[in-house]
Amino acid sequence: MREDNNIFQEALKADPQTALSWLYSTFSSRVYRAAFLYLHSTVDAEDICHEVFTTAMENAYAYRGEAGPYTWLYSILRNKVGKLLAQRKTARQHQQAVARKLSETRLLDNTPEDLACETETRTAVQQAVSMLPDDMQALVHMRYFEEFTGDQMASVLGITHARVRSRLSEARALLRSIMISKEIQP
Amino acid sequence: MSTCEQIQKILTVHEQDRTEQEREILQAHLATCPLCAHEEKVYNGLDSLLAATMKKEVSAAGIPPLIPPQSSLTQPNINARQATTWLAIAASVIFVIGAAGSAYMIGNTRAELRHLRTQLLQSQNRCAKLESLVASKDKELTALAKHIANGPVRRVSYNIFTSNKEADQSLKTAASLWGYHIRQLKGERHDFDQF
């Protein structure tokens, strides 16, 4: 991983255009998916994705190779998402938007019973995650969707590995109690 | 022996974040405690549900699955950049050497030109002197020819040699001597002109 970071860092110095082009073609869809998971909106995710790569291009000179290219992009994404969510007036507005977008999700080729059950479970899990504090939500996304290691998560959030372990542990305990209260069987 | 309370704390920690010691304690306890073993299943189920839900949410929104990119970032060709730099340095060195050589050759050519100009001036001076000498000899010859034509020499010759034939012969000899002298002068001038 460290070697990849160095290759990207050297490529940035030698030929920034090619390196940034590679960065976009390699990670744009991944960043877009991660953005969607936070914002639950394809339009917002596209905007944020664009902003993430614009910021990355503007700050390419500051890349030191301490984190992997995607971890670096993800930390930019986290900042952008945090600012956007802070701009939203109330948490209620955000939850309404989540509920609206969830109702618009595409139907899968399952039986109506399966579909209803699955959609219900998914909605309940998403609501449970959205009830967590902001940093815990980020940790859950990074661990379960991005499959980041503890070091990568620590790098994105700018905290220690021990703090990551502690906060993720609290998030898991909270999610378990929320799901039990909602009678969702994990 | 660990208590169930201690195990509950360890169970909240994600599997990837557990230490080796915690794993050993957990494994030993779960083998003997069905309640904690059930709790572990609950947490494992929670992990699977969270991962599956997030992935399904993305696919349900119509976002295409992640396709690994075809191209990969390779080590930048530093050698090419270095080669370009060295090429530029080599070109600069060649240019400097070439310029110095050209300056040296130009200097030499100029010195040679100055030398030739000096030689030319000397030759021109010599030529002018010779021309003035030729002109004076021409005048002398013309005067002598007139004198001969007027006959005093012939008369003197006749008086000396007492015969026309001998007088004529002596005149021819004198004329040929003058002619030789003039030819010599002219030849010298011709050589000078050639130079």
Coordinates of C-alpha atoms in Angstrom, one line a residue:
Chain A
M1 CA 0.0 0.0 0.0
R2 CA 2.8 2.3 1.0
E3 CA 4.5 1.5 -2.4
D4 CA 1.3 2.5 -4.3
N5 CA 1.2 5.7 -2.4
N6 CA 4.8 6.5 -3.4
I7 CA 4.1 5.6 -7.0
F8 CA 1.1 7.9 -7.1
Q9 CA 3.1 10.6 -5.4
E10 CA 5.9 10.3 -7.9
A11 CA 3.4 10.2 -10.8
L12 CA 1.9 13.4 -9.4
K13 CA 5.3 15.1 -9.5
A14 CA 6.3 13.7 -12.9
D15 CA 3.1 14.0 -14.8
P16 CA 0.2 15.5 -12.8
Q17 CA -2.3 15.4 -15.7
T18 CA -1.8 11.7 -16.2
A19 CA -1.8 10.9 -12.5
L20 CA -5.0 12.9 -11.9
S21 CA -6.6 11.4 -14.9
W22 CA -5.8 7.9 -13.5
L23 CA -7.1 9.0 -10.1
Y24 CA -10.5 10.0 -11.6
S25 CA -10.9 7.0 -13.9
T26 CA -10.0 4.6 -11.0
F27 CA -11.9 6.1 -8.1
S28 CA -14.7 8.3 -9.5
S29 CA -17.4 5.6 -9.4
R30 CA -16.2 4.5 -5.9
V31 CA -16.3 8.0 -4.6
Y32 CA -19.8 8.5 -6.1
R33 CA -21.1 5.3 -4.4
A34 CA -19.7 6.4 -1.1
A35 CA -21.2 9.9 -1.5
F36 CA -24.5 8.3 -2.3
L37 CA -24.4 6.2 0.8
Y38 CA -24.0 9.4 2.9
L39 CA -26.5 11.6 1.0
H40 CA -29.0 9.1 -0.3
S41 CA -29.4 11.2 -3.5
T42 CA -27.8 10.6 -6.8
V43 CA -27.9 14.3 -7.7
D44 CA -26.2 15.3 -4.4
A45 CA -23.7 12.4 -4.8
E46 CA -22.8 13.6 -8.3
D47 CA -22.2 17.2 -7.1
I48 CA -20.1 16.1 -4.2
C49 CA -18.1 13.7 -6.4
H50 CA -17.3 16.6 -8.7
E51 CA -16.3 18.8 -5.8
V52 CA -14.1 16.0 -4.3
F53 CA -12.1 15.6 -7.6
T54 CA -11.9 19.4 -8.1
T55 CA -10.5 19.8 -4.5
A56 CA -8.1 16.9 -5.1
M57 CA -6.8 18.5 -8.3
E58 CA -6.4 21.9 -6.6
N59 CA -4.6 20.3 -3.6
A60 CA -2.6 17.6 -5.5
Y61 CA 0.6 19.4 -4.6
A62 CA -0.2 18.8 -0.9
Y63 CA -0.4 15.0 -1.2
R64 CA 2.4 13.5 0.8
G65 CA 1.8 9.8 0.3
E66 CA 1.0 9.2 4.0
A67 CA -2.4 7.7 3.0
G68 CA -3.5 5.8 -0.1
P69 CA -5.0 7.7 -3.0
Y70 CA -8.5 6.5 -2.2
T71 CA -8.2 7.2 1.5
W72 CA -7.0 10.7 0.6
L73 CA -10.1 11.1 -1.6
Y74 CA -12.3 9.7 1.0
S75 CA -11.1 12.2 3.6
I76 CA -11.9 15.0 1.2
L77 CA -15.3 13.4 0.6
R78 CA -15.9 13.3 4.4
N79 CA -15.2 17.0 4.7
K80 CA -17.5 17.8 1.9
V81 CA -20.3 15.6 3.1
G82 CA -19.9 17.0 6.6
K83 CA -20.2 20.6 5.3
L84 CA -23.2 19.7 3.2
L85 CA -25.1 18.0 6.0
A86 CA -24.3 20.9 8.3
Q87 CA -25.9 23.2 5.8
R88 CA -29.1 21.3 5.9
K89 CA -31.2 23.2 8.4
T90 CA -32.4 20.4 10.6
A91 CA -31.9 16.7 11.0
R92 CA -35.6 16.3 10.3
Q93 CA -35.3 17.7 6.8
H94 CA -32.5 15.2 6.2
Q95 CA -34.5 12.3 7.5
Q96 CA -37.5 13.4 5.3
A97 CA -35.2 13.5 2.3
V98 CA -33.9 10.0 3.2
A99 CA -37.4 8.6 3.5
R100 CA -38.4 10.2 0.1
K101 CA -35.3 8.8 -1.7
L102 CA -35.8 5.4 -0.1
S103 CA -39.4 5.3 -1.4
E104 CA -38.0 6.1 -4.9
T105 CA -35.5 3.2 -5.0
R106 CA -35.8 0.8 -7.8
L107 CA -37.7 -2.4 -7.3
L108 CA -35.8 -5.7 -7.4
D109 CA -36.9 -8.9 -9.2
N110 CA -38.2 -10.5 -6.1
T111 CA -41.6 -11.6 -4.9
P112 CA -43.8 -8.8 -3.4
E113 CA -43.5 -10.4 0.0
D114 CA -39.7 -10.7 -0.2
L115 CA -39.4 -7.2 -1.6
A116 CA -41.6 -5.7 1.1
C117 CA -39.7 -7.6 3.8
E118 CA -36.3 -6.7 2.4
T119 CA -37.2 -3.0 1.8
E120 CA -38.6 -2.8 5.3
T121 CA -35.5 -4.3 6.9
R122 CA -33.2 -2.1 4.7
T123 CA -35.2 1.0 5.6
A124 CA -35.0 0.1 9.3
V125 CA -31.3 -0.4 9.2
Q126 CA -30.7 2.8 7.3
Q127 CA -32.8 4.7 9.8
A128 CA -30.9 3.1 12.6
V129 CA -27.6 4.1 11.1
S130 CA -28.9 7.7 10.4
M131 CA -29.7 8.0 14.1
L132 CA -26.0 7.6 15.1
P133 CA -23.7 10.6 15.6
D134 CA -21.9 11.8 12.6
D135 CA -18.5 10.3 13.3
M136 CA -20.1 6.9 14.1
Q137 CA -22.0 7.0 10.8
A138 CA -18.8 7.6 9.0
L139 CA -17.1 4.7 10.8
V140 CA -19.9 2.4 10.0
H141 CA -19.8 3.4 6.3
M142 CA -16.1 3.0 6.1
R143 CA -16.0 -0.4 7.8
Y144 CA -19.0 -2.1 6.2
F145 CA -19.2 -0.4 2.8
E146 CA -15.6 0.6 2.1
E147 CA -14.1 -2.2 4.1
F148 CA -11.4 0.1 5.4
T149 CA -8.8 -1.0 7.9
G150 CA -8.5 0.7 11.3
D151 CA -5.5 2.7 10.1
Q152 CA -7.3 4.0 7.0
M153 CA -10.3 5.0 9.1
A154 CA -8.0 6.8 11.6
S155 CA -6.3 8.6 8.7
V156 CA -9.6 9.8 7.2
L157 CA -11.0 11.1 10.5
G158 CA -7.7 12.3 11.8
I159 CA -8.0 10.3 15.0
T160 CA -6.0 7.4 16.6
H161 CA -6.6 3.7 15.9
A162 CA -7.6 3.2 19.5
R163 CA -10.2 6.0 19.2
V164 CA -11.6 4.3 16.0
R165 CA -11.9 1.0 17.8
S166 CA -13.6 2.6 20.7
R167 CA -16.1 4.6 18.7
L168 CA -16.9 1.8 16.3
S169 CA -17.5 -0.5 19.3
E170 CA -19.9 2.1 20.7
A171 CA -21.7 2.3 17.3
R172 CA -22.1 -1.4 17.1
A173 CA -23.6 -1.6 20.7
L174 CA -26.0 1.3 19.8
L175 CA -27.1 -0.3 16.6
R176 CA -27.7 -3.6 18.3
S177 CA -30.0 -1.9 20.9
I178 CA -31.8 0.1 18.2
M179 CA -32.5 -3.0 16.2
I180 CA -33.7 -4.9 19.2
S181 CA -36.1 -2.0 20.0
K182 CA -37.3 -2.0 16.3
E183 CA -37.6 -5.8 16.5
I184 CA -35.2 -6.4 13.6
Q185 CA -33.5 -9.7 13.6
P186 CA -29.9 -9.4 12.6
Chain B
M1 CA -11.7 -17.1 33.9
S2 CA -13.4 -14.1 32.1
T3 CA -16.8 -13.0 33.1
C4 CA -19.7 -12.6 30.7
E5 CA -19.6 -8.8 31.2
Q6 CA -16.0 -8.7 30.0
I7 CA -16.9 -10.8 27.0
Q8 CA -19.8 -8.5 26.2
K9 CA -17.4 -5.6 25.9
I10 CA -15.1 -7.6 23.6
L11 CA -18.0 -8.6 21.5
T12 CA -18.9 -5.0 20.8
V13 CA -15.4 -4.5 19.3
H14 CA -15.4 -5.4 15.6
E15 CA -13.6 -8.6 14.7
Q16 CA -10.9 -6.8 12.7
D17 CA -10.1 -4.6 15.7
R18 CA -9.7 -7.3 18.3
T19 CA -6.3 -8.1 19.7
E20 CA -4.8 -11.6 19.6
Q21 CA -5.3 -11.8 23.4
E22 CA -9.0 -10.8 23.1
R23 CA -9.5 -13.4 20.5
E24 CA -8.1 -16.2 22.6
I25 CA -10.1 -15.1 25.7
L26 CA -13.3 -15.0 23.5
Q27 CA -12.7 -18.3 22.0
A28 CA -12.2 -20.0 25.4
H29 CA -15.3 -18.4 26.9
L30 CA -17.6 -19.0 24.0
A31 CA -16.9 -22.7 24.1
T32 CA -18.4 -22.8 27.6
C33 CA -21.1 -20.1 27.6
P34 CA -24.1 -20.5 25.3
L35 CA -25.5 -17.1 26.1
C36 CA -22.3 -15.3 25.0
A37 CA -22.1 -17.6 21.9
H38 CA -25.6 -16.4 21.0
E39 CA -24.6 -12.8 21.5
E40 CA -21.7 -13.3 19.2
K41 CA -24.1 -14.7 16.5
V42 CA -26.2 -11.5 17.0
Y43 CA -23.2 -9.3 16.4
N44 CA -22.0 -11.3 13.4
G45 CA -25.6 -11.1 12.0
L46 CA -25.5 -7.3 12.6
D47 CA -22.2 -7.0 10.6
S48 CA -23.6 -9.0 7.7
L49 CA -26.8 -7.1 7.7
L50 CA -25.1 -3.7 7.7
A51 CA -22.7 -4.7 4.9
A52 CA -25.5 -6.2 2.8
T53 CA -27.9 -3.3 3.4
M54 CA -25.4 -0.6 2.3
K55 CA -24.4 -2.5 -0.8
K56 CA -28.1 -3.1 -1.7
E57 CA -29.0 0.5 -1.1
V58 CA -26.4 1.5 -3.7
S59 CA -27.5 -1.1 -6.2
A60 CA -31.2 -0.4 -5.6
A61 CA -30.6 3.3 -6.5
G62 CA -29.6 2.2 -10.0
I63 CA -25.9 2.9 -9.5
P64 CA -24.0 0.5 -11.7
P65 CA -21.7 -2.0 -9.9
L66 CA -18.1 -1.1 -9.3
I67 CA -15.9 -2.2 -12.2
P68 CA -12.2 -2.3 -11.7
P69 CA -10.4 0.1 -14.1
Q70 CA -8.5 -1.4 -17.0
S71 CA -5.5 0.9 -16.7
S72 CA -3.2 1.0 -13.7
L73 CA -0.8 3.7 -12.6
T74 CA 2.8 2.6 -13.3
Q75 CA 6.0 4.1 -12.0
P76 CA 6.5 7.4 -13.8
N77 CA 9.3 7.2 -16.4
I78 CA 11.9 9.2 -14.5
N79 CA 14.6 7.9 -16.8
A80 CA 13.0 9.7 -19.8
R81 CA 12.9 12.9 -17.9
Q82 CA 16.6 12.5 -16.9
A83 CA 17.5 11.6 -20.5
T84 CA 15.8 14.8 -21.7
T85 CA 17.8 16.8 -19.1
W86 CA 21.1 15.2 -20.1
L87 CA 20.3 15.7 -23.8
A88 CA 19.7 19.4 -23.1
I89 CA 23.0 19.6 -21.2
A90 CA 24.9 17.8 -24.0
A91 CA 23.3 20.1 -26.6
S92 CA 24.4 23.1 -24.5
V93 CA 28.0 21.8 -24.2
I94 CA 28.2 21.1 -27.9
F95 CA 26.9 24.6 -28.6
V96 CA 29.4 26.2 -26.3
I97 CA 32.3 24.1 -27.7
G98 CA 31.1 24.9 -31.3
A99 CA 30.8 28.6 -30.5
A100 CA 34.3 28.7 -28.9
G101 CA 35.8 26.8 -31.9
S102 CA 34.1 29.1 -34.4
A103 CA 35.4 32.2 -32.4
Y104 CA 38.9 30.8 -32.5
M105 CA 38.6 30.1 -36.3
I106 CA 37.2 33.5 -36.9
G107 CA 40.1 35.0 -34.9
N108 CA 42.6 33.1 -36.9
T109 CA 41.0 34.1 -40.2
R110 CA 41.1 37.7 -39.2
A111 CA 44.7 37.6 -38.3
E112 CA 45.5 36.0 -41.6
L113 CA 43.5 38.6 -43.3
R114 CA 45.4 41.4 -41.6
H115 CA 48.7 39.8 -42.6
L116 CA 47.5 39.5 -46.2
R117 CA 46.4 43.1 -46.2
T118 CA 49.9 44.2 -45.0
Q119 CA 51.5 42.1 -47.7
L120 CA 49.2 43.6 -50.2
L121 CA 50.1 47.2 -49.1
Q122 CA 53.8 46.3 -49.3
S123 CA 53.3 44.9 -52.7
Q124 CA 51.3 47.9 -53.9
N125 CA 54.1 50.2 -52.7
R126 CA 56.7 48.1 -54.5
C127 CA 54.5 48.1 -57.6
A128 CA 54.2 51.9 -57.5
K129 CA 58.0 52.2 -57.3
L130 CA 58.5 49.8 -60.2
E131 CA 55.9 51.6 -62.2
S132 CA 57.7 54.9 -61.7
L133 CA 61.0 53.3 -62.6
V134 CA 59.5 51.8 -65.8
A135 CA 58.0 55.2 -66.7
S136 CA 61.4 56.9 -66.3
K137 CA 63.1 54.2 -68.4
D138 CA 60.4 54.5 -71.0
K139 CA 61.1 58.2 -71.2
E140 CA 64.8 57.5 -71.5
L141 CA 64.2 55.0 -74.3
T142 CA 61.9 57.3 -76.1
A143 CA 64.5 60.0 -75.9
L144 CA 67.2 57.7 -77.1
A145 CA 65.0 56.5 -80.0
K146 CA 64.5 60.0 -81.1
H147 CA 68.2 60.7 -80.8
I148 CA 69.0 57.6 -82.9
A149 CA 66.4 58.6 -85.4
N150 CA 67.9 62.0 -85.6
G151 CA 71.2 60.4 -86.7
P152 CA 73.9 61.8 -84.4
V153 CA 74.6 58.3 -83.1
R154 CA 74.7 56.9 -86.6
R155 CA 77.1 59.7 -87.5
V156 CA 79.2 59.0 -84.5
S157 CA 79.2 55.4 -85.3
Y158 CA 80.1 56.0 -88.9
N159 CA 83.0 58.1 -87.8
I160 CA 84.2 55.3 -85.5
F161 CA 83.7 52.4 -87.7
T162 CA 84.2 54.2 -91.1
S163 CA 81.6 52.0 -92.8
N164 CA 77.9 52.0 -92.9
K165 CA 77.7 48.2 -92.2
E166 CA 79.6 48.4 -89.0
A167 CA 77.8 51.5 -88.0
D168 CA 74.5 49.8 -88.5
Q169 CA 75.7 46.7 -86.6
S170 CA 76.8 48.8 -83.6
L171 CA 73.4 50.6 -83.6
K172 CA 71.6 47.2 -83.6
T173 CA 73.7 46.0 -80.7
A174 CA 73.0 49.2 -78.7
A175 CA 69.3 48.9 -79.5
S176 CA 69.2 45.2 -78.5
L177 CA 71.0 46.1 -75.2
W178 CA 68.3 48.7 -74.5
G179 CA 65.6 46.3 -75.5
Y180 CA 67.0 43.7 -73.1
H181 CA 67.1 46.2 -70.4
I182 CA 63.5 47.3 -71.0
R183 CA 62.3 43.6 -71.3
Q184 CA 63.9 42.9 -68.0
L185 CA 62.1 45.8 -66.4
K186 CA 58.8 44.8 -68.0
G187 CA 59.3 41.2 -66.9
E188 CA 59.9 42.2 -63.3
R189 CA 56.7 44.3 -63.5
H190 CA 54.8 41.3 -65.0
D191 CA 56.0 39.1 -62.2
F192 CA 54.9 41.6 -59.7
D193 CA 51.5 41.9 -61.3
Q194 CA 51.2 38.1 -61.2
F195 CA 52.0 38.2 -57.6

